[in-house]
XYZ file of C-alpha atoms in Angstrom:
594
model
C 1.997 32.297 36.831
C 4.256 29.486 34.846
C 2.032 26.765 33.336
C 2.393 23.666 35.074
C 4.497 21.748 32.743
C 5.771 24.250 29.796
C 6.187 27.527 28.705
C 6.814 26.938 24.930
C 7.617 23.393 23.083
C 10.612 21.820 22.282
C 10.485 23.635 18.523
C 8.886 27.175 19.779
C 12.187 29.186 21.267
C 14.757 31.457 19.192
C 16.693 34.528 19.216
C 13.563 36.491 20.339
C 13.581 34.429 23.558
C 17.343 34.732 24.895
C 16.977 35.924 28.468
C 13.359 34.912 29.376
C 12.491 32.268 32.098
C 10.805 29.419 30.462
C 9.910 25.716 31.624
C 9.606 22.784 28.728
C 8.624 19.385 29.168
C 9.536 16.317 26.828
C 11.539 12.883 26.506
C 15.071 12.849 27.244
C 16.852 12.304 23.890
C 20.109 12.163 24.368
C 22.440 12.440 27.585
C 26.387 14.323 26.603
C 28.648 14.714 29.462
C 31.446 16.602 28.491
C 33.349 16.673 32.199
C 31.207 18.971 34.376
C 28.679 19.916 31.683
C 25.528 18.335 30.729
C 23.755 18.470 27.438
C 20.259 16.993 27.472
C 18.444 17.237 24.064
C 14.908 17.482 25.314
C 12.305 16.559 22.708
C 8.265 16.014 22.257
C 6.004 16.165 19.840
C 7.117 19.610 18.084
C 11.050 19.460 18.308
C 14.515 19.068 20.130
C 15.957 22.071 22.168
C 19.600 21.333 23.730
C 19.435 22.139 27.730
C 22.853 22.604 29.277
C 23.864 22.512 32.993
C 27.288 23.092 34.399
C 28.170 22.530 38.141
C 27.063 25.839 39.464
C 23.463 25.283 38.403
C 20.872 24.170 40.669
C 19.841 21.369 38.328
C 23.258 19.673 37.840
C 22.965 17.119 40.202
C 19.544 15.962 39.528
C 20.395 16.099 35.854
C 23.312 13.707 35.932
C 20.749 11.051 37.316
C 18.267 11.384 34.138
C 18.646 8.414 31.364
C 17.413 8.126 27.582
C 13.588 8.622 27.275
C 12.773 9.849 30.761
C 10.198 12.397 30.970
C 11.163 15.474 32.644
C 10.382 19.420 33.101
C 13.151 22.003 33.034
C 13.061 25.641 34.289
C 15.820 27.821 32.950
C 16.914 30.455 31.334
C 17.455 31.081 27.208
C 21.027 31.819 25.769
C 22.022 32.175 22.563
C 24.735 29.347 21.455
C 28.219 30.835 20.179
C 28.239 31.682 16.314
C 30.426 28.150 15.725
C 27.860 26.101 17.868
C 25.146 27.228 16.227
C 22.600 23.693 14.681
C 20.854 24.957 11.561
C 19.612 21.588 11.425
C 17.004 22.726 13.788
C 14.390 25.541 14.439
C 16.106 26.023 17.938
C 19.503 25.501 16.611
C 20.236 29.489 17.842
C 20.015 28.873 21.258
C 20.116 26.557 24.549
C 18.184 26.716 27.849
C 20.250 27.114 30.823
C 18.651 24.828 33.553
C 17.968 26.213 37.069
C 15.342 23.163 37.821
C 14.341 20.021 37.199
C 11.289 17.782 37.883
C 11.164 13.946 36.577
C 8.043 13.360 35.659
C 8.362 9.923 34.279
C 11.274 7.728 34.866
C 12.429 4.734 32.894
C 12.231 1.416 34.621
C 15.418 -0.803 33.566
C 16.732 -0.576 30.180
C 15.212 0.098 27.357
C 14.092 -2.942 25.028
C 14.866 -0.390 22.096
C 16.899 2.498 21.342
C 15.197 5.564 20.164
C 18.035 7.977 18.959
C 20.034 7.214 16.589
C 16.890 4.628 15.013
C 19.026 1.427 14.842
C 18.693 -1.462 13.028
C 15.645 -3.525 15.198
C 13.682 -6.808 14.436
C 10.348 -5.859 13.812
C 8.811 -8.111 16.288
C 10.713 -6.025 19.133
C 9.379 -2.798 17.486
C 5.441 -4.002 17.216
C 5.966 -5.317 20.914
C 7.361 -1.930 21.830
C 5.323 0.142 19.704
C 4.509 3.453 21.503
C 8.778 3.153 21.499
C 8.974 2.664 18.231
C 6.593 5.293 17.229
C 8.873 7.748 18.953
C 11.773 7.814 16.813
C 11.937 10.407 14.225
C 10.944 8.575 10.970
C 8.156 6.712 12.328
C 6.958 9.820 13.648
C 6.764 11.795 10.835
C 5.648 8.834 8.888
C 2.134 9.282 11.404
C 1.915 13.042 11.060
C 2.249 12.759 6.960
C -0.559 9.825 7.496
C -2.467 12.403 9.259
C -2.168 15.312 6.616
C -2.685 13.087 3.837
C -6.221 12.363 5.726
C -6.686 15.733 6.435
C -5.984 17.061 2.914
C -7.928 14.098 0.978
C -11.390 15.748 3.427
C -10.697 18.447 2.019
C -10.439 18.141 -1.214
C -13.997 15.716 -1.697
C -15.741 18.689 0.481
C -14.565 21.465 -2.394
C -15.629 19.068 -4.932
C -19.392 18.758 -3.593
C -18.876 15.489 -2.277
C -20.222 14.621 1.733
C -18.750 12.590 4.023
C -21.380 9.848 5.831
C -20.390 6.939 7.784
C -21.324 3.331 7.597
C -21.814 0.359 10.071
C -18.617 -1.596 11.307
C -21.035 -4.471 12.464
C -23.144 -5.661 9.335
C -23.420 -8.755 7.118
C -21.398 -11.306 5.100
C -20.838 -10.057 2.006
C -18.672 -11.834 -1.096
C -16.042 -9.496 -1.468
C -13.129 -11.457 -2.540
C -11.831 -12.252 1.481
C -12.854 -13.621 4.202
C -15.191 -12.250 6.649
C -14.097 -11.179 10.158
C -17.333 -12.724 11.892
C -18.690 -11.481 15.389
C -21.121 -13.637 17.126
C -24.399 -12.665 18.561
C -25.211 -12.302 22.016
C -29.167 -11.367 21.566
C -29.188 -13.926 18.621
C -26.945 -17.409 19.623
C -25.679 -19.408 16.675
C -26.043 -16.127 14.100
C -22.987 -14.075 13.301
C -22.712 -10.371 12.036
C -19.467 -9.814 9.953
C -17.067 -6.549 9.972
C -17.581 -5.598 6.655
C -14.286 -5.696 4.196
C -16.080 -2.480 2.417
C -18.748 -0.250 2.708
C -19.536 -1.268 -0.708
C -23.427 -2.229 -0.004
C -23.942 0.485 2.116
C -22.305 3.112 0.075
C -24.954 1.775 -3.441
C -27.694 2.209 -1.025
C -26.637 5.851 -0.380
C -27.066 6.616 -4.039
C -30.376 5.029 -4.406
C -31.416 6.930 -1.249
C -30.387 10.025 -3.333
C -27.752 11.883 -1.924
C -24.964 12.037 -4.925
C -21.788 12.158 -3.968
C -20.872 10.456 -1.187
C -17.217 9.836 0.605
C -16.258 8.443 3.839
C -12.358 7.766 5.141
C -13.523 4.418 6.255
C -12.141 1.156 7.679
C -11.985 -1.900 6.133
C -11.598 -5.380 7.358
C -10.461 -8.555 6.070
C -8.813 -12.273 7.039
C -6.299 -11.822 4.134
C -2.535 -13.414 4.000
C -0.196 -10.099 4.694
C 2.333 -9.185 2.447
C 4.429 -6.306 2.654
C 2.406 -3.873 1.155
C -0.611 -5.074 2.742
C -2.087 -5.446 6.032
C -3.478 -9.001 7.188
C -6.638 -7.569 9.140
C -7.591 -4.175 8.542
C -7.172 -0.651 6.698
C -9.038 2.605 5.844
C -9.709 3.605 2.252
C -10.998 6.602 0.726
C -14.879 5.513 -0.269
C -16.030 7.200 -3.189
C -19.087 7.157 -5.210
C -21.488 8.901 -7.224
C -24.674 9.212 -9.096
C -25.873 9.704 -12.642
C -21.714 9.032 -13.505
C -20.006 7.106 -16.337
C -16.672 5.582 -16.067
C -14.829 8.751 -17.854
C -16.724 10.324 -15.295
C -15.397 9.168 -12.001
C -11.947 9.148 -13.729
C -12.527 12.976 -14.119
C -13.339 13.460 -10.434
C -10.408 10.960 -8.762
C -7.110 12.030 -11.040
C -7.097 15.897 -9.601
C -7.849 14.307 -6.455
C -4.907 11.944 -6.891
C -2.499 14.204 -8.501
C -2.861 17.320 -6.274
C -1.946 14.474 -3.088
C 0.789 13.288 -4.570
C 2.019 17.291 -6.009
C 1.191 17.932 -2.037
C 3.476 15.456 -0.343
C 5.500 13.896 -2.901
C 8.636 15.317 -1.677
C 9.330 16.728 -4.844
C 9.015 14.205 -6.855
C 7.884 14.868 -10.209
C 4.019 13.683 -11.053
C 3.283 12.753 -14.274
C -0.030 13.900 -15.241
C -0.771 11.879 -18.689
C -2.770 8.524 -17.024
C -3.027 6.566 -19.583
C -5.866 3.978 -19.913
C -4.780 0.151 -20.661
C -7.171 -2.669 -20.335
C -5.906 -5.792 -18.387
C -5.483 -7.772 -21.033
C -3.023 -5.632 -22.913
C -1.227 -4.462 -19.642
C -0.537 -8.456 -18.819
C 0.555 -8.561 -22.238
C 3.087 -5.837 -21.893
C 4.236 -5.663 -18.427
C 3.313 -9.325 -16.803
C 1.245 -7.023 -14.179
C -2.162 -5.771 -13.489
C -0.361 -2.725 -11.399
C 2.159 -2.223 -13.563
C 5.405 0.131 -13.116
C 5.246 2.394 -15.571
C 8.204 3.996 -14.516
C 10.150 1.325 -16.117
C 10.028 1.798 -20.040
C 10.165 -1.844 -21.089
C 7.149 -3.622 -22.950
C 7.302 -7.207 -23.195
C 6.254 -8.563 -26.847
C 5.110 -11.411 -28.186
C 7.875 -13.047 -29.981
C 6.425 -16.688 -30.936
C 5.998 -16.430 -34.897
C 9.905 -16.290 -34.605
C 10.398 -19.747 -32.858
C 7.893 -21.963 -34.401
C 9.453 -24.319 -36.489
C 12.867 -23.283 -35.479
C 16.340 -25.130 -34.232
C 14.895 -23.938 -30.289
C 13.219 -27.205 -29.986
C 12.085 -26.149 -26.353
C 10.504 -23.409 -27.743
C 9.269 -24.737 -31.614
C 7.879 -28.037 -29.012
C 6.253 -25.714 -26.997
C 4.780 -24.017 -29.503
C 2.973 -27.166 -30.753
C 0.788 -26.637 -27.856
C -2.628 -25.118 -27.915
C -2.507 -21.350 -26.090
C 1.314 -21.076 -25.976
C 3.406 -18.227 -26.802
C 6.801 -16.798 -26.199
C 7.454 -13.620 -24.979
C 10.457 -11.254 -25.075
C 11.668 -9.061 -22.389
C 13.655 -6.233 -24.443
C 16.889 -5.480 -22.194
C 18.571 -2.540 -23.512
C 21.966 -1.995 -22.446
C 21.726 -5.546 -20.870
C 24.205 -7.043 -23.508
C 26.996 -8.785 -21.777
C 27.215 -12.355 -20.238
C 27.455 -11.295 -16.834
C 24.329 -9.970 -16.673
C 22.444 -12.930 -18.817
C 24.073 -15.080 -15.655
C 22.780 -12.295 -13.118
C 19.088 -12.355 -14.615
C 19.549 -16.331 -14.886
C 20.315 -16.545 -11.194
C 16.789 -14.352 -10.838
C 15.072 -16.938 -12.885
C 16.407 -19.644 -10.618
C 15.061 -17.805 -7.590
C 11.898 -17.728 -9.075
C 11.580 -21.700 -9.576
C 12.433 -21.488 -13.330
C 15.398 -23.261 -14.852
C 16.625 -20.356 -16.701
C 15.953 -17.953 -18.864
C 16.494 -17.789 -22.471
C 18.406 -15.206 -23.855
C 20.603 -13.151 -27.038
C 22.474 -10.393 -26.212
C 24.662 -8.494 -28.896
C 27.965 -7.070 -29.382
C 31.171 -5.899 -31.573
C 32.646 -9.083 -33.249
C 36.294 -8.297 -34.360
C 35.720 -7.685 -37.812
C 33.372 -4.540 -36.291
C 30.105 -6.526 -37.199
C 27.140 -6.743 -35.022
C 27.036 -10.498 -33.413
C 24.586 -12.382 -31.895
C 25.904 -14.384 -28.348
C 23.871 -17.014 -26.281
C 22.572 -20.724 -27.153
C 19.240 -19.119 -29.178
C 21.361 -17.162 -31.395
C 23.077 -20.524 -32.704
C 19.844 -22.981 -32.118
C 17.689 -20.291 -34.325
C 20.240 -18.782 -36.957
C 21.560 -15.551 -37.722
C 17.945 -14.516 -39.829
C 15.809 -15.189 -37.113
C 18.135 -13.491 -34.666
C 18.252 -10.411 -36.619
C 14.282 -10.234 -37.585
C 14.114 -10.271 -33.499
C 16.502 -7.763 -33.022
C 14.804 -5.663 -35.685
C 11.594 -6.215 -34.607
C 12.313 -4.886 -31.025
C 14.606 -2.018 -31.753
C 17.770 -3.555 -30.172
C 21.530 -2.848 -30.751
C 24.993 -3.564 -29.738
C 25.303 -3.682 -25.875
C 21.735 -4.612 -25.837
C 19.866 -8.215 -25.083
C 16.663 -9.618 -24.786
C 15.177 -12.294 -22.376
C 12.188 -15.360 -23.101
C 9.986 -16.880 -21.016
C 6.946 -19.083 -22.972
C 4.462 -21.291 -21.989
C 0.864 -20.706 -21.153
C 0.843 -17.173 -20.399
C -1.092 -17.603 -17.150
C 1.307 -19.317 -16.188
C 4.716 -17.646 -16.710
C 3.287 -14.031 -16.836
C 3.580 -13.150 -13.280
C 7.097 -14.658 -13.583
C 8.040 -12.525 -16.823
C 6.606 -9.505 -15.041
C 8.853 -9.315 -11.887
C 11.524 -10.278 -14.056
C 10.716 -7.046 -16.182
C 10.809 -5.228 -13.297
C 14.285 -6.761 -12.262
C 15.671 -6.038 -15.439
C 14.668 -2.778 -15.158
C 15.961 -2.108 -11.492
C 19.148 -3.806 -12.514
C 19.744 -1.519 -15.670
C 19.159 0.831 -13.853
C 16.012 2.237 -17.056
C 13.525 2.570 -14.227
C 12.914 6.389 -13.422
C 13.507 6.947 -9.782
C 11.984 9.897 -7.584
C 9.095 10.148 -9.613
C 5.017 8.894 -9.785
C 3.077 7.618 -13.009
C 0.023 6.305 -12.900
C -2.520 4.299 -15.216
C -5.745 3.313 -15.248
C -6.378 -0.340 -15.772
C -9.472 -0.927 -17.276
C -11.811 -3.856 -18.960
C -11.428 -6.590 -16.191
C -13.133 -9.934 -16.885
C -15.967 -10.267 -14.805
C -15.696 -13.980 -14.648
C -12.526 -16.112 -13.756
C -12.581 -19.867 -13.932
C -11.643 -21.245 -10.288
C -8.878 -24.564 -9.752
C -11.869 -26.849 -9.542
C -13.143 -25.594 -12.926
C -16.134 -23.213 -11.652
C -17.282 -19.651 -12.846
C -16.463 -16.968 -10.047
C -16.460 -13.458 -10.077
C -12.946 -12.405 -10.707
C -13.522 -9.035 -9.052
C -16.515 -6.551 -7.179
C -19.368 -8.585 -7.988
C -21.553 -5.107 -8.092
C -19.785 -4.263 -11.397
C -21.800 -4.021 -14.438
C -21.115 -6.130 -17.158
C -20.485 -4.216 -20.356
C -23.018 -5.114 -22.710
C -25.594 -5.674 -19.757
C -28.248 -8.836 -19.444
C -27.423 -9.450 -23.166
C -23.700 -10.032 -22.459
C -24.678 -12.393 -20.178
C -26.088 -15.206 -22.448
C -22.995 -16.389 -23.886
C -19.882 -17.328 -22.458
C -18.808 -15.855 -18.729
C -15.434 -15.896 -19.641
C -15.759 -13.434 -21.967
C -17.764 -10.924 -20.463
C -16.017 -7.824 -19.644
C -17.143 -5.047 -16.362
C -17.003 -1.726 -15.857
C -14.210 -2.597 -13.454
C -11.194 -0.627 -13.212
C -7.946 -0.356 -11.090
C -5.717 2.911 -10.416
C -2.256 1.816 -10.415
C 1.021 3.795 -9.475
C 4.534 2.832 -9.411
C 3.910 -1.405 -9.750
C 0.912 -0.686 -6.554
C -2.691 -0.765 -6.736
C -4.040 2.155 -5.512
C -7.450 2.717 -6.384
C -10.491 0.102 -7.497
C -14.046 0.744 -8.650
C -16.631 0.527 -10.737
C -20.251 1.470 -12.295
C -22.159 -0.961 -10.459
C -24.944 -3.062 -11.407
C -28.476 -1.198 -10.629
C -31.086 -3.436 -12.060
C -32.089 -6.673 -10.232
C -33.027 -8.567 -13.272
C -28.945 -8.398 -14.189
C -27.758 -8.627 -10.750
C -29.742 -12.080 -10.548
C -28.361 -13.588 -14.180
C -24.962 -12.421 -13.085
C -25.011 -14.177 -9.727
C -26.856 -16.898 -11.404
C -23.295 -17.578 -13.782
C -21.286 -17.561 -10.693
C -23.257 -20.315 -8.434
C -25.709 -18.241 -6.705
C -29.302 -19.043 -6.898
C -31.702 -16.343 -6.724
C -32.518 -17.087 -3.300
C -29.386 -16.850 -1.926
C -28.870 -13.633 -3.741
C -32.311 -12.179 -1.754
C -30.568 -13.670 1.150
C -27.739 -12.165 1.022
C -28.103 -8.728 0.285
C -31.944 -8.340 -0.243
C -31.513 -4.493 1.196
C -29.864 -3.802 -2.029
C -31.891 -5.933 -4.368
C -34.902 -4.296 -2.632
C -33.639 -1.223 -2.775
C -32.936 -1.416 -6.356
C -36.640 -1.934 -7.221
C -37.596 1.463 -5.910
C -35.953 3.549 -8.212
C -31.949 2.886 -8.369
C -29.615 5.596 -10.421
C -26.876 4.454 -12.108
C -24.796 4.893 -9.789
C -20.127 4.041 -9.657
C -17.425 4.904 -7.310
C -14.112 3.859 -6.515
C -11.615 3.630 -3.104
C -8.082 4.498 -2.515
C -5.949 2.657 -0.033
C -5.238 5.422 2.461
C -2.086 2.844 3.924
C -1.025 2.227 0.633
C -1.116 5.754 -0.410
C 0.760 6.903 2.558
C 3.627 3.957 2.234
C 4.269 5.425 -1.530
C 4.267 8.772 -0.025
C 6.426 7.951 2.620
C 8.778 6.401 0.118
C 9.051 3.074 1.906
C 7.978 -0.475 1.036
C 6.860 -2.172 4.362
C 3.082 -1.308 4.807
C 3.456 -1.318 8.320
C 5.626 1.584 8.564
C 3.024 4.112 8.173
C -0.057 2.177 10.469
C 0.022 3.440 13.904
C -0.349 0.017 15.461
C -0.074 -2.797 12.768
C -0.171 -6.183 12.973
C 2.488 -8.607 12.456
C 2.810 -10.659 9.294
C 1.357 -13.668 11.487
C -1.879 -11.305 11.869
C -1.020 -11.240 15.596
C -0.551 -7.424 17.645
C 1.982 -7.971 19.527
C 1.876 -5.059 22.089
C -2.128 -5.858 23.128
C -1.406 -9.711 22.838
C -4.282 -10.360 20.701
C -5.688 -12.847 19.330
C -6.300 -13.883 22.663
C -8.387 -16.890 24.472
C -11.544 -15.736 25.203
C -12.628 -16.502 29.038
C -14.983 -19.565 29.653
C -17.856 -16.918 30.650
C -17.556 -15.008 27.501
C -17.851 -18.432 25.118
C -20.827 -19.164 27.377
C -22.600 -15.987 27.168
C -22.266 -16.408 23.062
C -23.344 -19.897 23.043
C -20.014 -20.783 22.078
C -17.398 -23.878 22.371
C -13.811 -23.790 20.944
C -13.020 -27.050 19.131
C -9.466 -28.546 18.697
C -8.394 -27.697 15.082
C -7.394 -31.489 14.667
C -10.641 -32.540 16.782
C-alpha cells in the first residue's frame, strides 16, 4: 500500500526508477506553462524533481490551478527526460514524473510577501518577518544544514578526544561578564531577579573542582549587547571548553586540531593554514591596529616617529612634542599613484579623519626614483628615503600615516590596513589563517578614570598575588583570543583557583570582599575545598558557521535571529506583558522619562 504522502523525496529518483508508480510531496517551486504542458519543480527538504502534465493526464486541470509554494502530493509515473533535456545540475536531472494525480495539501493564501525561487534581492526586515519563507530558499537552507553539521561534527570530535558533554542552568545569577544581564524576575521570591547567564563560565570552573576533567557543552549564551553584523544582540551558542591540570600551551594543543579539522571539513576548499602563530595584544595592535587581526593581509604597520621628530611635518614634529605619541606607517605596496592616495584619503574622511598622510614613489624622467605627496617635500629627500628603506618600498609603491595617541587612532589605522589591503587587492582570498592572541591586560582604565577588568575576570594574572601589588595596568592574564580572518573566534583562559588572589584581584577592580562572597560565593567556596588548576576556552558556533558559510551578516546562518534593533520580528517580541503577569511578579512598568 502507497504511503500516505510519498514514495521517495524530491532528491531520491533516477534511471533505476523509470516506469514505477511513485507519489512525492513538497513545495511548489516553480510553475512553466509551455501551451498545454505543465512543468512543476516540486521540492522539500532533500531536492527538486521536475513533474510534467500534458492535457491527457488526469492531473492537468488541477495542476494549472497550483501557485508558487503550495504544498501538494503527486502520483505518477517515472520517465526518463530526452538525452538534450537532461539537468546535471541535479541528482534527478535524468528523469521527470509523469502526473496521474494530485492532492493540495496546503494552499497559499494571497500573494506571497516574498519570493522564494530565484532568492531576490529582499529587505531584511521582510525576511525576519517572513522567516520560515525565508528559510526556504536555497542558500539559507543550506546555510542551516552546514550549521547543523558543523554542530554535529564539533560533538564529535570533543567525544574522541576524552572530553564529556554536561549541561548547565539557563536560569542562574548575575555574573560580571563584560554585558549586561538578561534578568528574569521571581515569582516565589518578589523583588529578586535570576539572570540568563551570558556564559557558563561559573558553572563550567565548578565542574573542574568537582573533578570531572574535561568538560564541553554546545551551550547558549545570552547577552543585552549592541548588534553588529557579525554579532547577535541577544543570544548565541558557543562551544564550552575546559579542562583540568592544563597550561595555556596546553589547551592550545587540544583546540587547533579541533579548529583546523572544522574548517579542512567544511571550508569549501579553501586552503587552511596550519602555522598559528602566537602574538600578544600589544604587538598585534602595534602591527595590525586589531586585536582579531587579518592575517590574510600581509601588511604590518610600523612605527615610523624617530623619522618626523624635528622635521619640516610640523603636524607631525608638533605632535610628537607630546607625551605617548607616535606615528605609524601603513606600508602600501603597489599603492603608488595619486589616484589611489585620493581613494584611501576619501576612506580617511569616512572615518572622521581629515586625511591621511602619505608618499608614494615613482619613475621621474631622468629614470630616478622620486618621492610625490606634501611629506616628501615638508621632510626632504633623506628622510624620505631612510623611510622608504626602512620599510622595503619601491617604485609603484606608497605608504600611509596616521599619529597621535595610539589608542586613539589605532582602530582607525587598522581598518584602514585592512582597506588598503582589500583595495590592492594583497589580501589572500579563499583561504583561513589563524593566530592566537595572547598576554591581554587584565586591567583597563574606564572613561571616569577607574580600574576594571578589561576581560574574563576568572583569568589568572601572570605572576599571581605578587603581580598584584604594583600597578593594575600592568598586570598581564592568562587570557587569550583565537582569531581568524579579522574575527574573533575563540576566548579563554587558565582561570584563577585560589581565593586569596581572586579577592586582591577583585579588590583592584572595585569589589570588596563581600561583594565578591556575594556574588559568586559557590565558586569562592568551592575553591577552598580543593580547586585544580583548571582553563578552557569557547568558540562562537554563529561566528564559526558565518566564516564557514562565507558570508558577513551573522544573521544569515541563525535559524531565527533577531533584528539589529534586538526585536524578532516574526513572534513580535519584546512584547507588553499583560497587567496579570506584572502583578503576579510584583511588578510595575515605569515611563522611561517618568
Amino acid at each position: 500500500m502507497m504511503h500516505a504522502y510519498r514514495s521517495h523525496t524530491c532528491a531520491g529518483l533516477n534511471n533505476a526508477n523509470v516506469g514505477e508508480t511513485v507519489r512525492l510531496s513538497g513545495w511548489v517551486h516553480r510553475v512553466r506553462d509551455h501551451g498545454g504542458v505543465l512543468f512543476i519543480d516540486l521540492r522539500d527538504h532533500y531536492g527538486i524533481t521536475q513533474v510534467l502534465a500534458d492535457s491527457d493526464s488526469a492531473a492537468f486541470a488541477d495542476l494549472e490551478k497550483v501557485r508558487s509554494e503550495w504544498v501538494i502530493r503527486i502520483d505518477g509515473r517515472v520517465k526518463a527526460r530526452d538525452a538534450s533535456l537532461v539537468n546535471p545540475k541535479i541528482p534527478t536531472g535524468e528523469i521527470e514524473v509523469y502526473a496521474t494525480g494530485i492532492e493540495v495539501l496546503g494552499p497559499v493564501d494571497g500573494d506571497l510577501p516574498l519570493p522564494v525561487f530565484g532568492e531576490s534581492e529582499y529587505p531584511e526586515e521582510t525576511r525576519l518577518t517572513y522567516r520560515f519563507l525565508d528559510l526556504r530558499r536555497d542558500t539559507m537552507h543550506k546555510n542551516m544544514i552546514l550549521r547543523s553539521n558543523v554542530v554535529r561534527w564539533l560533538r564529535n570530535a570533543m567525544w574522541d578526544q576524552g572530553f564529556n558533554e554536561f549541561q548547565t542552568p539557563i536560569i542562574t545569577a548575575s555574573s560580571p561578564e563584560g554585558a549586561r544581564d538578561f534578568l528574569v524576575p521571581s515569582r516565589l521570591h518578589p523583588g529578586k531577579f535570576y539572570a540568563l547567564p551570558q556564559a557558563p563560565q561559573q558553572f563550567k570552573q565548578l565542574i573542574q573542582v568537582a573533578g570531572f576533567d574535561r568538560y564541553f557543552q554546545i551551550a547558549p549564551c545570552f547577552r543585552d549587547e549592541d548588534p553588529r553584523a557579525d554579532r547577535s544582540p541577544t543570544d548565541f551558542y558557543q562551544l564550552d571548553i575546559e579542562m583540568s591540570f592544563v597550561t595555556q600551551e596546553d589547551v592550545f594543543a587540544t583546540v587547533q586540531p579541533v579548529l583546523q579539522g572544522l574548517f579542512e571539513e567544511f571550508g569549501g576548499g579553501r586552503k587552511v593554514y596550519s602555522d598559528w602563530p602566537l602574538i600578544s595584544y600589544r604587538d598585534s595592535l602595534k602591527l595590525y591596529g586589531s586585536d582579531k587581526p587579518d592575517l590574510r593581509n600581509p601588511i604590518k604597520m610600523v612605527d615610523v616617529s624617530d623619522h618626523f621628530r624635528g622635521s619640516g611635518f610640523a603636524i607631525f614634529a608638533n605632535l610628537l612634542e607630546n607625551e605617548g605619541t607616535e606615528i605609524r606607517a601603513i606600508p602600501a605596496p603597489t599603492g603608488g599613484s595619486r589616484k589611489f592616495a585620493d581613494r584611501m584619503n576619501a576612506f580617511a574622511q569616512k572615518e572622521g579623519l581629515p586625511g591621511m598622510g602619505y608618499i608614494f614613489w615613482r619613475k621621474a624622467e631622468d629614470g630616478s626614483t622620486e618621492a610625490a605627496g606634501p611629506i616628501a617635500k615638508a621632510i626632504g629627500a633623506e628622510r624620505t628615503e631612510a623611510i622608504r628603506t626602512s620599510l622595503g618600498l619601491d617604485v609603484g609603491d606608497a605608504v600611509f600615516f596616521l599619529g597621535g595617541k595610539p589608542d586613539v587612532f589605532e582602530s582607525v589605522a587598522g581598518r584602514a590596513r585592512n582597506e588598503i589591503g582589500r583595495e590592492l587587492k594583497l589580501t589572500e582570498e579563499n583561504s583561513f589563517r589563524f593566530a592566537w592572541i595572547v598576554d591581554f591586560p587584565m586591567y583597563e582604565k574606564t572613561d571616569e578614570g577607574k580600574i576594571d577588568f578589561s576581560h574574563n575576570p576568572f583569568s589568572m594574572p601572570q605572576g599571581g598575588l605578587e603581580a598584584l601589588s604594583g600597578d593594575p595596568l600592568n598586570v598581564y592574564a592568562y587570557q587569550y583570543d583565537l582569531a581568524c580572518n579579522g574575527y574573533e573566534i575563540i576566548s579563554g583562559g587558565i582561570r584563577n583557583h585560589k581565593p586569596e588572589i581572586m579577592y586582591k584581584a577583585f579588590e583592584l577592580a572595585g569589589y570588596p570582599n563581600s561583594e565578591v562572597d556575594k556574588r559568586f560565593g559557590g565558586m569562592v567556596k568551592a575553591f577552598k575545598y580543593g580547586a585544580p588548576p583548571h582553563g578552557g576556552c569557547a568558540a562562537g558556533i554563529d561566528r564559526l558557521v558565518m566564516l564557514l558559510a562565507d558570508t558577513t551578516n551573522i544573521r544569515e546562518v541563525i535559524m531565527f535571529p533577531m533584528n539589529q534593533r534586538a526585536e524578532d520580528l516574526l513572534m513580535n517580541a519584546p512584547s507588553e506583558p499583560s497587567n496579570e503577569q506584572l502583578r503576579e511578579l510584583r511588578l510595575r512598568v515605569i515611563p522611561k522619562d517618568a
